[in-house]
Amino acid sequence: AAQNGQSTVHFFDPQTQENASARALLERNIKAGLAMSEFVLYYQPQVEKSNFIGAEVLLRWRHGEVFVSPDKFISTAEQSNLILPLGNWVLHQACKQLAQWAERSETAHLTLSVNISPKQFKHAQFVDTVVQAIANTGAPARQLIIELTESMLFEDIDSAIARISALRAHGVGFSLDDFGMGYSSLSDLQRLPLTELKIDRSFIRDIQHNAHDARMVRSIISLGHSMGLQVIAEGVETQAQIDYLIDSGCMRWQGYFIGKPQPIAHLEQLMQEHITF
Ligand code: C2E
Ligand code: CA
Ligand code: CA
Ligand code: CA
């Protein structure tokens, strides 16, 4: 078994992935992994001050003995189009979870944020796929948030606006993930019917020691709020970061300080322990 584990680790070495035959093998393994239910969703809690408001859905691959992180397989899945069935599976699972939460008053308010890759978003069937996931599962559309990144929006902003608007009409929310990396022009940003900005972890990390990052975070928060958007910070690991966010007017965050990405049962237990009656 040890030997098996070792070869698996070697197999997912990013440098090995450069190699075409290794990539082809990874593709076959992803396909087989989908068929054999090796993929699992982890949920990272999101809070508004001390209240749980939802979670970000993060994909994990249980391949043999090891949990493979998305950094090791998402880009290969994206290049090979396997991201389409994989991403569809993620969306359906998340919607099923929302439908389940909707049945209980204690959990009905919770949202789930789902990461969508460029290829999924640009696919002609994107809007239909999301609408179908909602319809097939009975998920409350208002509790679903789709996370997009800046680079996938601005090369064809008109079609991005059309896609987002079509799903906003159903109630689906849209978050701009990793925000602050500097791709967006202000006027383009204002045209997009988003509901949330998510401040990138790289700005949160050194908030206490780096005056530039601290100012940047404060600017993003006021920009977001002035546009009527929710603002959430990712990668929050310390109380001092939380204090700075609160002082800057941002009341929503996620990060290891609150909870790592975790199986659904753990998340539900964590939330249960914190519910105050
Ligand atoms: P992301 O969307 O920016 O997700 C946040 C990443 O930061 C996650 O890594 C999460 O585990 C990690 N993280 C959360 N809180 C903290 C913290 O306090 N400190 C630190 N150091 N890290 C924190 P993860 O789960 O490995 O995911 C990596 C990336 O893979 C994600 O970045 C996302 O771009 C992609 N990804 C994950 N799941 C999916 C999916 O279902 N579909 C697609 N298309 N991409 C996914
Ligand atoms: Ca994300
Ligand atoms: Ca992010
Ligand atoms: Ca990030």
Short mmCIF file of C-alpha atoms and ligand atoms in Angstrom, two decimals:
data_model
loop_
_atom_site.label_atom_id
_atom_site.label_comp_id
_atom_site.label_asym_id
_atom_site.label_seq_id
_atom_site.Cartn_x
_atom_site.Cartn_y
_atom_site.Cartn_z
CA ALA A 1 0.00 0.00 0.00
CA ALA A 2 2.91 2.35 0.81
CA GLN A 3 4.36 1.75 -2.61
CA ASN A 4 0.98 2.41 -4.14
CA GLY A 5 0.65 5.72 -2.29
CA GLN A 6 4.13 6.76 -3.36
CA SER A 7 3.47 6.15 -7.03
CA THR A 8 0.23 8.11 -6.75
CA VAL A 9 2.03 11.10 -5.27
CA HIS A 10 4.66 10.93 -7.96
CA PHE A 11 1.94 10.72 -10.53
CA PHE A 12 0.41 14.04 -9.46
CA ASP A 13 3.68 15.92 -9.49
CA PRO A 14 2.91 19.10 -11.50
CA GLN A 15 6.14 18.67 -13.44
CA THR A 16 5.08 15.22 -14.51
CA GLN A 17 1.83 16.74 -15.71
CA GLU A 18 3.76 18.70 -18.32
CA ASN A 19 4.32 15.40 -19.97
CA ALA A 20 1.61 14.55 -22.48
CA SER A 21 1.31 10.87 -21.65
CA ALA A 22 1.12 11.62 -17.93
CA ARG A 23 -1.63 14.12 -18.68
CA ALA A 24 -3.50 11.53 -20.73
CA LEU A 25 -3.25 9.13 -17.79
CA LEU A 26 -4.52 11.80 -15.41
CA GLU A 27 -7.44 12.42 -17.77
CA ARG A 28 -8.33 8.73 -17.77
CA ASN A 29 -8.10 8.68 -13.98
CA ILE A 30 -10.39 11.69 -13.64
CA LYS A 31 -12.92 10.03 -15.94
CA ALA A 32 -12.71 6.79 -13.98
CA GLY A 33 -12.85 8.75 -10.72
CA LEU A 34 -16.13 10.32 -11.80
CA ALA A 35 -17.57 6.92 -12.70
CA MET A 36 -16.39 5.44 -9.39
CA SER A 37 -17.61 8.31 -7.19
CA GLU A 38 -14.13 9.26 -6.02
CA PHE A 39 -14.92 12.98 -5.91
CA VAL A 40 -16.16 14.57 -2.71
CA LEU A 41 -17.25 18.04 -1.78
CA TYR A 42 -15.78 19.87 1.19
CA TYR A 43 -17.48 22.90 2.67
CA GLN A 44 -15.71 25.93 4.12
CA PRO A 45 -17.89 27.94 6.50
CA GLN A 46 -18.61 31.60 5.81
CA VAL A 47 -19.73 33.93 8.57
CA GLU A 48 -21.19 37.37 9.05
CA LYS A 49 -19.68 38.44 12.37
CA SER A 50 -20.57 35.50 14.60
CA ASN A 51 -23.36 34.06 12.43
CA PHE A 52 -22.90 31.27 9.91
CA ILE A 53 -24.28 32.40 6.57
CA GLY A 54 -23.18 29.54 4.32
CA ALA A 55 -20.18 27.81 2.84
CA GLU A 56 -17.90 27.67 -0.17
CA VAL A 57 -17.94 24.32 -1.94
CA LEU A 58 -14.44 22.98 -2.64
CA LEU A 59 -13.78 19.86 -4.65
CA ARG A 60 -11.63 17.00 -3.35
CA TRP A 61 -10.60 13.79 -5.07
CA ARG A 62 -10.25 10.69 -2.99
CA HIS A 63 -7.92 8.69 -5.18
CA GLY A 64 -6.77 5.54 -3.44
CA GLU A 65 -5.43 6.50 -0.03
CA VAL A 66 -4.78 10.15 -0.78
CA PHE A 67 -6.94 13.25 -1.02
CA VAL A 68 -5.82 15.10 -4.11
CA SER A 69 -6.21 18.88 -3.95
CA PRO A 70 -7.89 20.71 -6.84
CA ASP A 71 -4.66 22.49 -7.75
CA LYS A 72 -3.39 19.10 -8.94
CA PHE A 73 -6.26 18.22 -11.29
CA ILE A 74 -8.53 21.19 -12.10
CA SER A 75 -6.27 22.57 -14.84
CA THR A 76 -5.98 19.17 -16.53
CA ALA A 77 -9.75 18.72 -16.24
CA GLU A 78 -10.16 22.18 -17.77
CA GLN A 79 -7.82 21.47 -20.68
CA SER A 80 -9.48 18.16 -21.47
CA ASN A 81 -13.12 19.29 -21.17
CA LEU A 82 -13.62 16.84 -18.30
CA ILE A 83 -14.34 19.94 -16.23
CA LEU A 84 -17.78 19.96 -17.87
CA PRO A 85 -19.06 16.66 -16.38
CA LEU A 86 -17.02 17.25 -13.22
CA GLY A 87 -18.31 20.80 -12.76
CA ASN A 88 -21.84 19.64 -13.49
CA TRP A 89 -21.52 17.02 -10.77
CA VAL A 90 -20.32 19.68 -8.29
CA LEU A 91 -23.26 21.91 -9.18
CA HIS A 92 -25.79 19.10 -8.75
CA GLN A 93 -24.34 18.02 -5.40
CA ALA A 94 -24.36 21.59 -4.12
CA CYS A 95 -27.96 22.09 -5.28
CA LYS A 96 -29.00 18.82 -3.60
CA GLN A 97 -27.47 20.08 -0.37
CA LEU A 98 -29.31 23.39 -0.68
CA ALA A 99 -32.58 21.56 -1.27
CA GLN A 100 -31.94 19.52 1.88
CA TRP A 101 -31.12 22.63 3.95
CA ALA A 102 -34.25 24.33 2.64
CA GLU A 103 -36.39 21.72 4.38
CA ARG A 104 -35.36 22.89 7.87
CA SER A 105 -35.94 26.38 9.19
CA GLU A 106 -32.57 26.36 11.04
CA THR A 107 -30.65 25.87 7.79
CA ALA A 108 -32.95 27.38 5.16
CA HIS A 109 -31.09 30.72 5.14
CA LEU A 110 -27.68 29.18 4.31
CA THR A 111 -26.03 29.81 0.95
CA LEU A 112 -23.56 27.71 -1.03
CA SER A 113 -20.89 29.25 -3.23
CA VAL A 114 -19.76 27.12 -6.17
CA ASN A 115 -16.58 27.72 -8.18
CA ILE A 116 -17.11 27.73 -11.93
CA SER A 117 -14.23 27.34 -14.36
CA PRO A 118 -13.75 29.44 -17.51
CA LYS A 119 -14.76 26.59 -19.81
CA GLN A 120 -17.96 25.95 -17.89
CA PHE A 121 -18.90 29.61 -17.91
CA LYS A 122 -18.21 30.04 -21.63
CA HIS A 123 -20.03 26.89 -22.64
CA ALA A 124 -23.14 27.50 -24.72
CA GLN A 125 -25.21 25.40 -22.30
CA PHE A 126 -23.98 27.15 -19.12
CA VAL A 127 -27.22 28.94 -18.25
CA ASP A 128 -29.35 25.86 -19.05
CA THR A 129 -27.04 23.64 -17.00
CA VAL A 130 -27.47 25.77 -13.90
CA VAL A 131 -31.21 26.16 -14.39
CA GLN A 132 -31.51 22.40 -14.78
CA ALA A 133 -29.47 21.66 -11.65
CA ILE A 134 -31.84 23.92 -9.71
CA ALA A 135 -34.96 22.42 -11.28
CA ASN A 136 -33.84 18.79 -10.92
CA THR A 137 -32.97 19.15 -7.25
CA GLY A 138 -35.56 21.68 -6.11
CA ALA A 139 -32.80 23.89 -4.71
CA PRO A 140 -33.80 27.45 -3.77
CA ALA A 141 -32.03 29.49 -6.48
CA ARG A 142 -31.54 32.44 -4.10
CA GLN A 143 -29.28 30.35 -1.89
CA LEU A 144 -26.92 29.49 -4.76
CA ILE A 145 -23.92 31.74 -5.43
CA ILE A 146 -21.68 31.24 -8.42
CA GLU A 147 -18.04 32.28 -8.09
CA LEU A 148 -16.35 33.64 -11.20
CA THR A 149 -12.91 35.17 -11.66
CA GLU A 150 -12.08 38.43 -13.35
CA SER A 151 -10.16 36.99 -16.27
CA MET A 152 -13.16 35.00 -17.52
CA LEU A 153 -15.44 38.03 -17.60
CA PHE A 154 -13.63 40.72 -19.47
CA GLU A 155 -12.59 39.13 -22.75
CA ASP A 156 -16.23 39.05 -23.80
CA ILE A 157 -18.02 41.21 -21.31
CA ASP A 158 -21.28 41.47 -23.26
CA SER A 159 -21.86 37.73 -23.29
CA ALA A 160 -20.76 37.53 -19.64
CA ILE A 161 -23.39 40.13 -18.74
CA ALA A 162 -26.03 38.18 -20.70
CA ARG A 163 -25.22 34.91 -18.92
CA ILE A 164 -25.11 36.43 -15.48
CA SER A 165 -28.34 38.38 -16.06
CA ALA A 166 -30.18 35.26 -17.24
CA LEU A 167 -29.36 33.47 -13.99
CA ARG A 168 -29.84 36.54 -11.80
CA ALA A 169 -33.42 36.54 -13.09
CA HIS A 170 -33.81 33.16 -11.38
CA GLY A 171 -32.34 34.54 -8.17
CA VAL A 172 -28.85 33.05 -8.44
CA GLY A 173 -26.10 35.22 -6.93
CA PHE A 174 -22.69 35.96 -8.48
CA SER A 175 -19.47 36.54 -6.62
CA LEU A 176 -16.28 37.89 -8.17
CA ASP A 177 -13.63 35.61 -6.67
CA ASP A 178 -10.00 36.54 -5.99
CA PHE A 179 -10.93 40.18 -6.42
CA GLY A 180 -8.21 42.79 -6.38
CA MET A 181 -5.80 41.21 -8.80
CA GLY A 182 -6.25 44.20 -11.08
CA TYR A 183 -7.90 43.02 -14.25
CA SER A 184 -11.15 44.89 -14.01
CA SER A 185 -11.79 48.42 -15.10
CA LEU A 186 -14.23 50.23 -12.90
CA SER A 187 -16.70 50.89 -15.69
CA ASP A 188 -16.71 47.23 -16.77
CA LEU A 189 -17.18 46.18 -13.18
CA GLN A 190 -20.22 48.40 -12.85
CA ARG A 191 -21.84 46.83 -15.90
CA LEU A 192 -21.74 43.34 -14.41
CA PRO A 193 -24.84 42.35 -12.43
CA LEU A 194 -22.83 40.81 -9.57
CA THR A 195 -24.00 40.40 -5.99
CA GLU A 196 -20.67 39.98 -4.17
CA LEU A 197 -16.96 40.77 -4.27
CA LYS A 198 -14.61 38.32 -2.62
CA ILE A 199 -11.32 39.89 -1.51
CA ASP A 200 -8.39 37.71 -2.50
CA ARG A 201 -6.47 35.95 0.25
CA SER A 202 -3.19 37.54 -0.88
CA PHE A 203 -4.41 40.96 0.36
CA ILE A 204 -5.68 39.60 3.67
CA ARG A 205 -2.48 37.72 4.50
CA ASP A 206 -0.27 40.73 5.36
CA ILE A 207 -3.01 43.16 6.26
CA GLN A 208 -1.33 44.03 9.60
CA HIS A 209 2.19 44.55 8.27
CA ASN A 210 1.71 45.82 4.75
CA ALA A 211 0.18 49.29 4.55
CA HIS A 212 -0.41 48.96 0.81
CA ASP A 213 -2.43 45.76 1.23
CA ALA A 214 -4.35 47.26 4.13
CA ARG A 215 -5.31 50.32 2.07
CA MET A 216 -6.21 48.06 -0.85
CA VAL A 217 -8.55 46.00 1.30
CA ARG A 218 -10.22 49.13 2.62
CA SER A 219 -10.68 50.45 -0.95
CA ILE A 220 -12.20 47.18 -2.17
CA ILE A 221 -14.64 47.19 0.73
CA SER A 222 -15.83 50.74 0.03
CA LEU A 223 -15.92 50.10 -3.71
CA GLY A 224 -18.06 46.99 -3.23
CA HIS A 225 -20.41 48.63 -0.78
CA SER A 226 -20.78 51.73 -2.97
CA MET A 227 -21.90 49.40 -5.76
CA GLY A 228 -24.42 47.75 -3.47
CA LEU A 229 -22.50 44.46 -3.33
CA GLN A 230 -21.80 42.16 -0.45
CA VAL A 231 -18.09 42.01 0.35
CA ILE A 232 -16.50 38.90 1.81
CA ALA A 233 -12.85 38.29 2.68
CA GLU A 234 -11.14 34.93 2.10
CA GLY A 235 -8.13 33.43 3.87
CA VAL A 236 -8.85 34.92 7.29
CA GLU A 237 -6.54 33.23 9.78
CA THR A 238 -6.22 35.61 12.74
CA GLN A 239 -8.34 37.69 15.10
CA ALA A 240 -6.26 40.74 14.13
CA GLN A 241 -7.36 40.33 10.49
CA ILE A 242 -10.97 40.14 11.64
CA ASP A 243 -10.54 43.28 13.74
CA TYR A 244 -9.17 45.14 10.73
CA LEU A 245 -12.02 43.93 8.50
CA ILE A 246 -14.67 45.00 11.02
CA ASP A 247 -12.97 48.35 11.45
CA SER A 248 -13.07 48.73 7.65
CA GLY A 249 -16.77 47.85 7.46
CA CYS A 250 -16.48 44.28 6.14
CA MET A 251 -18.54 41.92 8.30
CA ARG A 252 -18.25 38.74 6.21
CA TRP A 253 -15.31 36.39 6.00
CA GLN A 254 -14.11 32.81 5.63
CA GLY A 255 -10.79 31.19 6.47
CA TYR A 256 -8.99 28.77 8.72
CA PHE A 257 -9.74 30.98 11.74
CA ILE A 258 -13.42 30.00 11.42
CA GLY A 259 -12.99 26.63 9.77
CA LYS A 260 -11.12 24.73 7.08
CA PRO A 261 -12.94 23.12 4.17
CA GLN A 262 -14.55 20.04 5.72
CA PRO A 263 -17.05 17.23 5.08
CA ILE A 264 -20.70 18.23 5.28
CA ALA A 265 -21.32 16.37 8.54
CA HIS A 266 -18.52 18.33 10.24
CA LEU A 267 -19.80 21.63 8.92
CA GLU A 268 -23.30 20.90 10.16
CA GLN A 269 -21.96 19.95 13.57
CA LEU A 270 -19.86 23.10 13.74
CA MET A 271 -22.88 25.23 12.89
CA GLN A 272 -25.08 23.40 15.37
CA GLU A 273 -22.61 24.02 18.19
CA HIS A 274 -22.65 27.74 17.46
CA ILE A 275 -26.37 28.25 17.10
CA THR A 276 -27.59 30.42 19.95
CA PHE A 277 -31.23 30.29 20.91
P1 C2E B 1 -10.31 29.38 -4.43
O1 C2E B 1 -11.65 29.38 -5.07
O2 C2E B 1 -9.62 30.70 -4.30
O3 C2E B 1 -10.51 28.66 -3.03
C1 C2E B 1 -9.88 29.08 -1.84
C2 C2E B 1 -8.71 28.18 -1.51
O4 C2E B 1 -8.08 28.69 -0.33
C3 C2E B 1 -9.12 26.74 -1.16
O5 C2E B 1 -8.08 25.87 -1.63
C4 C2E B 1 -9.15 26.77 0.36
O6 C2E B 1 -8.94 25.50 0.94
C5 C2E B 1 -8.02 27.70 0.67
N1 C2E B 1 -8.21 28.38 1.95
C6 C2E B 1 -9.38 28.67 2.55
N2 C2E B 1 -9.18 29.33 3.71
C7 C2E B 1 -7.83 29.49 3.84
C8 C2E B 1 -6.99 30.11 4.85
O7 C2E B 1 -7.44 30.66 5.84
N3 C2E B 1 -5.64 30.06 4.61
C9 C2E B 1 -5.10 29.45 3.53
N4 C2E B 1 -3.78 29.46 3.39
N5 C2E B 1 -5.87 28.87 2.56
C10 C2E B 1 -7.21 28.89 2.72
P2 C2E B 1 -8.43 24.52 -2.39
O8 C2E B 1 -9.64 23.90 -1.77
O9 C2E B 1 -7.18 23.73 -2.49
O10 C2E B 1 -8.86 25.02 -3.83
C11 C2E B 1 -7.93 25.61 -4.69
C12 C2E B 1 -8.60 26.19 -5.91
O11 C2E B 1 -9.14 25.15 -6.73
C13 C2E B 1 -9.77 27.09 -5.59
O12 C2E B 1 -9.32 28.38 -5.23
C14 C2E B 1 -10.53 27.06 -6.90
O13 C2E B 1 -9.98 27.96 -7.82
C15 C2E B 1 -10.27 25.64 -7.39
N6 C2E B 1 -11.45 24.81 -7.11
C16 C2E B 1 -11.80 24.17 -5.97
N7 C2E B 1 -12.97 23.50 -6.12
C17 C2E B 1 -13.38 23.75 -7.39
C18 C2E B 1 -14.53 23.35 -8.16
O14 C2E B 1 -15.46 22.66 -7.71
N8 C2E B 1 -14.59 23.80 -9.45
C19 C2E B 1 -13.62 24.61 -9.98
N9 C2E B 1 -13.76 25.01 -11.25
N10 C2E B 1 -12.54 25.00 -9.28
C20 C2E B 1 -12.42 24.57 -8.00
CA CA B 2 -13.51 30.44 -4.77
CA CA B 3 -10.75 32.68 -3.96
CA CA B 4 -7.48 33.28 -3.93
#
